mmCIF file of C-alpha atoms in Angstrom:
data_model
loop_
_atom_site.group_PDB
_atom_site.id
_atom_site.type_symbol
_atom_site.label_atom_id
_atom_site.label_comp_id
_atom_site.label_asym_id
_atom_site.label_seq_id
_atom_site.Cartn_x
_atom_site.Cartn_y
_atom_site.Cartn_z
ATOM 1 C CA MET A 1376 6.168 36.493 -13.514
ATOM 2 C CA SER A 1377 4.624 37.899 -10.361
ATOM 3 C CA ARG A 1378 6.787 39.096 -7.497
ATOM 4 C CA ALA A 1379 5.334 36.303 -5.371
ATOM 5 C CA LEU A 1380 6.353 33.684 -7.930
ATOM 6 C CA ASP A 1381 9.834 35.159 -8.165
ATOM 7 C CA LEU A 1382 10.207 34.872 -4.386
ATOM 8 C CA LEU A 1383 8.878 31.290 -4.436
ATOM 9 C CA VAL A 1384 11.309 30.232 -7.142
ATOM 10 C CA THR A 1385 14.201 31.806 -5.199
ATOM 11 C CA GLY A 1386 13.134 30.066 -1.997
ATOM 12 C CA LEU A 1387 12.805 26.675 -3.680
ATOM 13 C CA ARG A 1388 16.195 27.030 -5.344
ATOM 14 C CA HIS A 1389 18.028 27.969 -2.148
ATOM 15 C CA VAL A 1390 16.134 25.961 0.467
ATOM 16 C CA ALA A 1391 13.968 23.132 -0.922
ATOM 17 C CA ARG A 1392 16.224 21.915 -3.720
ATOM 18 C CA PRO A 1393 19.391 21.664 -1.540
ATOM 19 C CA ARG A 1394 17.330 19.744 1.023
ATOM 20 C CA LEU A 1395 16.132 17.302 -1.642
ATOM 21 C CA LEU A 1396 19.759 16.821 -2.651
ATOM 22 C CA SER A 1397 20.892 16.083 0.886
ATOM 23 C CA VAL A 1398 18.091 13.988 2.399
ATOM 24 C CA LYS A 1399 19.318 10.404 2.708
ATOM 25 C CA GLU A 1400 16.247 8.214 3.253
ATOM 26 C CA PRO A 1401 12.914 8.206 1.395
ATOM 27 C CA GLN A 1402 11.104 7.855 4.717
ATOM 28 C CA VAL A 1403 12.704 11.119 5.888
ATOM 29 C CA ALA A 1404 11.700 12.846 2.672
ATOM 30 C CA ARG A 1405 8.162 11.542 3.185
ATOM 31 C CA ALA A 1406 7.907 12.943 6.710
ATOM 32 C CA GLU A 1407 9.366 16.270 5.670
ATOM 33 C CA PHE A 1408 6.888 16.624 2.817
ATOM 34 C CA GLU A 1409 3.965 16.024 5.191
ATOM 35 C CA ARG A 1410 5.348 18.589 7.629
ATOM 36 C CA MET A 1411 5.898 21.142 4.869
ATOM 37 C CA ALA A 1412 2.350 20.592 3.577
ATOM 38 C CA ARG A 1413 0.891 21.344 7.007
ATOM 39 C CA LEU A 1414 2.895 24.553 7.264
ATOM 40 C CA ALA A 1415 2.853 25.880 3.697
ATOM 41 C CA PHE A 1416 -0.259 24.693 1.819
ATOM 42 C CA ARG A 1417 -3.313 26.896 2.404
ATOM 43 C CA SER A 1418 -6.712 25.219 2.715
ATOM 44 C CA PRO A 1419 -9.902 26.992 1.685
ATOM 45 C CA PRO A 1420 -12.511 27.555 4.399
ATOM 46 C CA HIS A 1421 -15.121 24.860 5.064
ATOM 47 C CA LEU A 1422 -13.018 22.069 3.590
ATOM 48 C CA CYS A 1423 -14.587 18.637 4.125
ATOM 49 C CA HIS A 1424 -12.167 15.664 4.095
ATOM 50 C CA ILE A 1425 -13.406 12.195 4.989
ATOM 51 C CA GLN A 1426 -12.697 8.563 4.165
ATOM 52 C CA ASP A 1427 -15.362 6.389 2.574
ATOM 53 C CA ARG A 1428 -16.048 2.731 3.376
ATOM 54 C CA ALA A 1429 -13.381 1.604 0.902
ATOM 55 C CA GLY A 1430 -10.774 3.763 2.620
ATOM 56 C CA LEU A 1431 -10.634 6.302 -0.235
ATOM 57 C CA ASP A 1432 -10.252 9.938 0.747
ATOM 58 C CA ARG A 1433 -13.145 12.157 -0.369
ATOM 59 C CA ILE A 1434 -12.554 15.904 -0.476
ATOM 60 C CA GLN A 1435 -15.063 18.605 -1.211
ATOM 61 C CA CYS A 1436 -15.540 22.293 -0.572
ATOM 62 C CA GLY A 1437 -18.755 24.125 -1.262
ATOM 63 C CA ARG A 1438 -21.686 22.757 -3.224
ATOM 64 C CA CYS A 1439 -20.700 19.878 -5.521
ATOM 65 C CA ALA A 1440 -22.519 18.473 -8.567
ATOM 66 C CA PRO A 1441 -24.211 15.171 -7.695
ATOM 67 C CA GLY A 1442 -23.105 12.060 -9.540
ATOM 68 C CA LYS A 1443 -19.884 13.595 -10.887
ATOM 69 C CA ILE A 1444 -16.378 13.203 -9.482
ATOM 70 C CA VAL A 1445 -12.639 13.699 -10.023
ATOM 71 C CA LEU A 1446 -10.328 10.738 -9.312
ATOM 72 C CA PHE A 1447 -7.002 12.351 -8.407
ATOM 73 C CA ILE A 1448 -3.669 10.519 -7.967
ATOM 74 C CA HIS A 1449 -1.244 12.516 -5.850
ATOM 75 C CA GLY A 1450 2.429 13.046 -6.622
ATOM 76 C CA GLY A 1451 5.590 12.710 -4.550
ATOM 77 C CA GLY A 1452 7.875 10.581 -6.722
ATOM 78 C CA TYR A 1453 6.015 7.420 -5.600
ATOM 79 C CA ILE A 1454 7.877 7.693 -2.255
ATOM 80 C CA ALA A 1455 6.016 10.599 -0.581
ATOM 81 C CA GLY A 1456 2.754 12.498 -0.545
ATOM 82 C CA SER A 1457 -0.747 11.596 0.591
ATOM 83 C CA PRO A 1458 -4.327 12.816 0.260
ATOM 84 C CA ARG A 1459 -3.717 14.651 3.544
ATOM 85 C CA SER A 1460 -0.816 16.660 2.157
ATOM 86 C CA TYR A 1461 -2.790 17.413 -1.010
ATOM 87 C CA ALA A 1462 -6.091 18.234 0.691
ATOM 88 C CA ALA A 1463 -5.549 22.019 0.570
ATOM 89 C CA MET A 1464 -5.037 22.150 -3.196
ATOM 90 C CA LEU A 1465 -7.730 19.571 -3.874
ATOM 91 C CA GLY A 1466 -10.166 21.461 -1.659
ATOM 92 C CA ARG A 1467 -9.548 24.612 -3.707
ATOM 93 C CA LEU A 1468 -10.018 22.640 -6.921
ATOM 94 C CA SER A 1469 -13.305 21.248 -5.574
ATOM 95 C CA LEU A 1470 -14.483 24.755 -4.675
ATOM 96 C CA LEU A 1471 -13.569 26.158 -8.087
ATOM 97 C CA SER A 1472 -15.009 23.264 -10.084
ATOM 98 C CA GLY A 1473 -18.046 22.342 -8.016
ATOM 99 C CA LEU A 1474 -16.860 18.719 -8.073
ATOM 100 C CA GLU A 1475 -16.037 16.212 -5.355
ATOM 101 C CA ILE A 1476 -12.468 14.830 -5.395
ATOM 102 C CA CYS A 1477 -11.642 11.195 -4.653
ATOM 103 C CA ALA A 1478 -7.955 10.547 -3.825
ATOM 104 C CA PRO A 1479 -6.554 7.080 -3.085
ATOM 105 C CA ASP A 1480 -3.934 6.873 -0.336
ATOM 106 C CA TYR A 1481 -1.802 4.442 -2.325
ATOM 107 C CA PRO A 1482 1.120 2.453 -0.840
ATOM 108 C CA LEU A 1483 4.500 4.111 -1.340
ATOM 109 C CA ALA A 1484 7.927 2.906 -2.470
ATOM 110 C CA PRO A 1485 10.414 1.588 -1.538
ATOM 111 C CA GLU A 1486 8.304 -0.481 0.860
ATOM 112 C CA HIS A 1487 5.727 -0.956 -1.922
ATOM 113 C CA PRO A 1488 7.406 -0.636 -5.335
ATOM 114 C CA ALA A 1489 5.711 -0.481 -8.695
ATOM 115 C CA PRO A 1490 3.140 -1.315 -9.835
ATOM 116 C CA ALA A 1491 1.569 -0.621 -6.399
ATOM 117 C CA ALA A 1492 0.442 2.912 -7.297
ATOM 118 C CA PHE A 1493 -1.059 1.773 -10.611
ATOM 119 C CA ASP A 1494 -2.870 -1.121 -8.943
ATOM 120 C CA ALA A 1495 -4.305 1.246 -6.324
ATOM 121 C CA ALA A 1496 -5.468 3.631 -9.050
ATOM 122 C CA VAL A 1497 -7.224 0.773 -10.863
ATOM 123 C CA ALA A 1498 -8.844 -0.348 -7.604
ATOM 124 C CA ALA A 1499 -10.068 3.200 -6.877
ATOM 125 C CA TRP A 1500 -11.574 3.437 -10.352
ATOM 126 C CA GLU A 1501 -13.311 0.090 -9.951
ATOM 127 C CA HIS A 1502 -14.687 1.176 -6.588
ATOM 128 C CA LEU A 1503 -16.209 4.320 -8.139
ATOM 129 C CA ILE A 1504 -17.773 2.310 -10.944
ATOM 130 C CA ALA A 1505 -19.141 -0.250 -8.467
ATOM 131 C CA SER A 1506 -20.567 2.673 -6.445
ATOM 132 C CA GLY A 1507 -22.714 3.756 -9.399
ATOM 133 C CA TYR A 1508 -20.568 6.206 -11.322
ATOM 134 C CA ALA A 1509 -20.415 5.713 -15.077
ATOM 135 C CA PRO A 1510 -17.021 6.186 -16.798
ATOM 136 C CA ALA A 1511 -18.364 9.412 -18.351
ATOM 137 C CA ASP A 1512 -19.058 10.743 -14.830
ATOM 138 C CA VAL A 1513 -15.377 10.657 -13.845
ATOM 139 C CA VAL A 1514 -12.483 12.974 -14.706
ATOM 140 C CA LEU A 1515 -9.003 11.630 -13.968
ATOM 141 C CA GLY A 1516 -6.314 13.904 -12.582
ATOM 142 C CA GLY A 1517 -2.865 13.779 -11.056
ATOM 143 C CA ASP A 1518 0.402 15.577 -10.585
ATOM 144 C CA SER A 1519 4.059 14.569 -10.976
ATOM 145 C CA ALA A 1520 4.352 10.815 -10.350
ATOM 146 C CA GLY A 1521 0.599 10.747 -9.719
ATOM 147 C CA GLY A 1522 0.108 12.386 -13.098
ATOM 148 C CA GLY A 1523 2.041 9.519 -14.645
ATOM 149 C CA ALA A 1524 -0.092 7.007 -12.726
ATOM 150 C CA ALA A 1525 -3.274 8.747 -13.893
ATOM 151 C CA LEU A 1526 -2.054 8.590 -17.495
ATOM 152 C CA ALA A 1527 -1.208 4.913 -17.054
ATOM 153 C CA LEU A 1528 -4.738 4.349 -15.749
ATOM 154 C CA LEU A 1529 -6.119 6.317 -18.717
ATOM 155 C CA SER A 1530 -4.305 4.027 -21.162
ATOM 156 C CA HIS A 1531 -5.582 0.946 -19.314
ATOM 157 C CA LEU A 1532 -9.157 2.225 -19.488
ATOM 158 C CA CYS A 1533 -8.925 3.285 -23.120
ATOM 159 C CA ARG A 1534 -7.662 -0.137 -24.100
ATOM 160 C CA LYS A 1535 -10.556 -1.731 -22.170
ATOM 161 C CA GLY A 1536 -13.061 0.501 -23.965
ATOM 162 C CA THR A 1537 -14.165 2.293 -20.787
ATOM 163 C CA PRO A 1538 -12.446 5.699 -20.947
ATOM 164 C CA PRO A 1539 -13.224 8.462 -18.442
ATOM 165 C CA ALA A 1540 -14.689 11.828 -19.428
ATOM 166 C CA ALA A 1541 -11.279 13.531 -19.525
ATOM 167 C CA LEU A 1542 -7.894 13.766 -17.819
ATOM 168 C CA PHE A 1543 -5.775 16.610 -16.505
ATOM 169 C CA ALA A 1544 -2.178 16.323 -15.293
ATOM 170 C CA MET A 1545 0.201 18.777 -13.649
ATOM 171 C CA SER A 1546 3.883 18.275 -14.489
ATOM 172 C CA PRO A 1547 3.433 14.505 -15.002
ATOM 173 C CA TRP A 1548 6.396 12.106 -14.724
ATOM 174 C CA CYS A 1549 5.812 9.870 -17.726
ATOM 175 C CA ASP A 1550 9.131 8.190 -18.513
ATOM 176 C CA LEU A 1551 11.113 6.222 -15.930
ATOM 177 C CA THR A 1552 13.663 5.255 -18.594
ATOM 178 C CA LEU A 1553 14.901 8.823 -18.147
ATOM 179 C CA SER A 1554 15.347 9.406 -21.869
ATOM 180 C CA GLY A 1555 14.187 13.036 -21.921
ATOM 181 C CA ASP A 1556 16.819 15.586 -22.937
ATOM 182 C CA SER A 1557 15.457 18.117 -20.419
ATOM 183 C CA LEU A 1558 16.852 16.016 -17.570
ATOM 184 C CA THR A 1559 20.248 17.396 -18.582
ATOM 185 C CA ARG A 1560 19.222 20.544 -20.465
ATOM 186 C CA ASN A 1561 17.210 21.895 -17.518
ATOM 187 C CA ALA A 1562 19.293 20.398 -14.721
ATOM 188 C CA ASP A 1563 20.478 23.856 -13.631
ATOM 189 C CA ARG A 1564 17.300 25.728 -14.602
ATOM 190 C CA ASP A 1565 14.830 23.666 -12.548
ATOM 191 C CA PRO A 1566 14.533 25.469 -9.178
ATOM 192 C CA PHE A 1567 12.989 22.548 -7.342
ATOM 193 C CA LEU A 1568 13.768 19.000 -8.584
ATOM 194 C CA PRO A 1569 17.419 17.853 -8.505
ATOM 195 C CA ALA A 1570 18.180 15.835 -11.656
ATOM 196 C CA ALA A 1571 21.165 14.308 -9.894
ATOM 197 C CA ARG A 1572 18.890 12.115 -7.748
ATOM 198 C CA ILE A 1573 16.271 10.987 -10.234
ATOM 199 C CA ARG A 1574 18.099 7.742 -11.088
ATOM 200 C CA GLU A 1575 18.173 6.902 -7.375
ATOM 201 C CA LEU A 1576 14.430 7.589 -7.224
ATOM 202 C CA VAL A 1577 13.793 5.165 -10.100
ATOM 203 C CA ASP A 1578 15.776 2.510 -8.217
ATOM 204 C CA TYR A 1579 13.457 2.962 -5.218
ATOM 205 C CA VAL A 1580 10.346 2.615 -7.386
ATOM 206 C CA LEU A 1581 11.194 -0.274 -9.736
ATOM 207 C CA PRO A 1582 11.344 -3.802 -8.341
ATOM 208 C CA PRO A 1583 13.729 -6.399 -9.788
ATOM 209 C CA GLY A 1584 12.483 -7.701 -13.116
ATOM 210 C CA MET A 1585 10.235 -4.752 -13.967
ATOM 211 C CA GLU A 1586 11.285 -2.747 -16.995
ATOM 212 C CA ALA A 1587 11.434 1.035 -16.703
ATOM 213 C CA ALA A 1588 9.426 1.254 -19.936
ATOM 214 C CA ASP A 1589 6.536 -0.756 -18.490
ATOM 215 C CA PRO A 1590 3.407 1.256 -19.394
ATOM 216 C CA ARG A 1591 2.055 0.900 -15.850
ATOM 217 C CA ILE A 1592 4.863 3.174 -14.713
ATOM 218 C CA SER A 1593 5.924 4.920 -17.940
ATOM 219 C CA PRO A 1594 2.758 5.830 -19.870
ATOM 220 C CA LEU A 1595 4.844 7.549 -22.527
ATOM 221 C CA PHE A 1596 5.266 4.065 -24.017
ATOM 222 C CA SER A 1597 1.577 3.143 -23.941
ATOM 223 C CA ASP A 1598 -1.342 3.404 -26.354
ATOM 224 C CA PHE A 1599 -4.502 5.476 -25.923
ATOM 225 C CA PRO A 1600 -7.200 4.310 -28.346
ATOM 226 C CA ASP A 1601 -10.370 6.455 -28.413
ATOM 227 C CA CYS A 1602 -8.795 8.792 -25.870
ATOM 228 C CA PRO A 1603 -10.901 11.566 -24.269
ATOM 229 C CA PRO A 1604 -9.677 15.189 -23.992
ATOM 230 C CA VAL A 1605 -6.485 15.782 -22.017
ATOM 231 C CA LEU A 1606 -5.145 18.949 -20.378
ATOM 232 C CA LEU A 1607 -1.439 19.131 -19.418
ATOM 233 C CA HIS A 1608 0.184 21.866 -17.294
ATOM 234 C CA TYR A 1609 3.958 22.048 -16.990
ATOM 235 C CA GLY A 1610 6.869 24.505 -16.919
ATOM 236 C CA GLU A 1611 9.582 25.289 -19.424
ATOM 237 C CA THR A 1612 12.329 25.097 -16.808
ATOM 238 C CA GLU A 1613 11.356 21.676 -15.409
ATOM 239 C CA ILE A 1614 13.578 18.660 -15.761
ATOM 240 C CA LEU A 1615 10.372 16.827 -16.710
ATOM 241 C CA PHE A 1616 9.631 19.228 -19.569
ATOM 242 C CA ASP A 1617 10.394 16.624 -22.222
ATOM 243 C CA ASP A 1618 8.295 13.994 -20.426
ATOM 244 C CA CYS A 1619 5.310 16.308 -20.741
ATOM 245 C CA ARG A 1620 6.028 17.512 -24.271
ATOM 246 C CA ARG A 1621 6.487 13.969 -25.613
ATOM 247 C CA MET A 1622 3.451 12.753 -23.706
ATOM 248 C CA ALA A 1623 1.323 15.373 -25.447
ATOM 249 C CA ALA A 1624 2.684 14.227 -28.812
ATOM 250 C CA GLN A 1625 1.984 10.562 -28.004
ATOM 251 C CA LEU A 1626 -1.578 11.361 -26.987
ATOM 252 C CA ARG A 1627 -2.158 13.352 -30.158
ATOM 253 C CA ALA A 1628 -0.771 10.482 -32.225
ATOM 254 C CA SER A 1629 -3.509 8.343 -30.628
ATOM 255 C CA GLY A 1630 -6.116 10.867 -31.791
ATOM 256 C CA ALA A 1631 -6.653 12.667 -28.496
ATOM 257 C CA GLU A 1632 -7.527 16.352 -28.231
ATOM 258 C CA VAL A 1633 -4.705 17.702 -26.065
ATOM 259 C CA SER A 1634 -4.427 21.168 -24.544
ATOM 260 C CA GLU A 1635 -1.127 22.329 -23.068
ATOM 261 C CA ASP A 1636 -0.441 25.199 -20.688
ATOM 262 C CA VAL A 1637 3.316 25.684 -20.557
ATOM 263 C CA HIS A 1638 4.475 28.273 -18.030
ATOM 264 C CA PRO A 1639 7.833 29.965 -18.759
ATOM 265 C CA THR A 1640 9.103 30.168 -15.162
ATOM 266 C CA ALA A 1641 6.782 28.381 -12.704
ATOM 267 C CA PRO A 1642 8.279 25.440 -10.763
ATOM 268 C CA HIS A 1643 7.188 21.809 -10.687
ATOM 269 C CA VAL A 1644 3.485 21.573 -9.708
ATOM 270 C CA TRP A 1645 3.203 25.262 -8.823
ATOM 271 C CA HIS A 1646 -0.512 24.679 -8.266
ATOM 272 C CA LEU A 1647 0.267 23.450 -4.734
ATOM 273 C CA PHE A 1648 1.152 27.021 -3.740
ATOM 274 C CA ASP A 1649 -2.357 28.367 -4.160
ATOM 275 C CA GLY A 1650 -2.852 31.213 -1.741
ATOM 276 C CA TRP A 1651 0.784 32.287 -2.132
ATOM 277 C CA ILE A 1652 1.184 32.911 -5.865
ATOM 278 C CA PRO A 1653 -1.503 34.198 -8.288
ATOM 279 C CA GLU A 1654 -0.262 31.830 -10.985
ATOM 280 C CA ALA A 1655 -1.450 28.844 -8.926
ATOM 281 C CA ARG A 1656 -5.007 30.176 -8.633
ATOM 282 C CA ARG A 1657 -5.192 31.001 -12.345
ATOM 283 C CA SER A 1658 -3.983 27.496 -13.243
ATOM 284 C CA LEU A 1659 -6.406 25.814 -10.845
ATOM 285 C CA CYS A 1660 -9.234 27.890 -12.355
ATOM 286 C CA ASP A 1661 -8.205 26.628 -15.799
ATOM 287 C CA ILE A 1662 -8.213 22.989 -14.629
ATOM 288 C CA ALA A 1663 -11.513 23.471 -12.788
ATOM 289 C CA TYR A 1664 -13.179 24.862 -15.924
ATOM 290 C CA PHE A 1665 -11.781 21.997 -18.028
ATOM 291 C CA ALA A 1666 -13.032 19.368 -15.579
ATOM 292 C CA ARG A 1667 -16.457 20.932 -15.215
ATOM 293 C CA MET A 1668 -16.950 21.347 -18.951
ATOM 294 C CA SER A 1669 -15.871 17.714 -19.549
ATOM 295 C CA LEU A 1670 -18.711 16.313 -17.460
#
């Protein structure tokens, strides 16, 4: 572990995690995440961030391959996050991969509970296909809750017979039934996410009548026929460790080629801290290579 990562983990444990434990309203958490992103996430130079005619955010940095694209679903527990707050990391990923990134600004819970994020992901995919992209021209990606939404979209597309070229996910949240042992085993080890509030988060996300095991929100319980290659990044100390580990096993059981990069100490979605910790840049380089080689 680098000295910078050690300092980041300490800071998250003593500042960010207590704040996540104490914040009372999801709208407050949303605003604080946007403010933190503006202050802490480092954008690469010459970042281009626009919205297309369908209202989808398009992010690129440097020269990008024509006719190829990454469809990225941002994280934030379905209650926070936006393409704006993720633009710095996605700009770096674009620069490293030579690929344009498309990121839907999906409606957030609790104002817009599930399956709002899944429906927005499907709509973004359909917009790309209608714009002339073939399924094999698109790599899916996502982190945290957005990683779960990307995996849910992957299952939907595999079952339709129109899979993308590949998928990568960073610390994906794949099981809203909360059945993973790491939610308790890593409750004290995770420096960032407070396990004590994850049940409350599920209550914000799920509307009455929707089962927590619904594959649109919990892709761990879905099928992935004829699945393309998948790359998963996650940390050993995360409360979502078992979500990721079991997701990899489920994908392999469907016949997918799955690569896993499991970091021993890095926090949840450490990739966001590119420019601060060397581990983030190395991991983004790995994802960029995977995405580029999949197209």
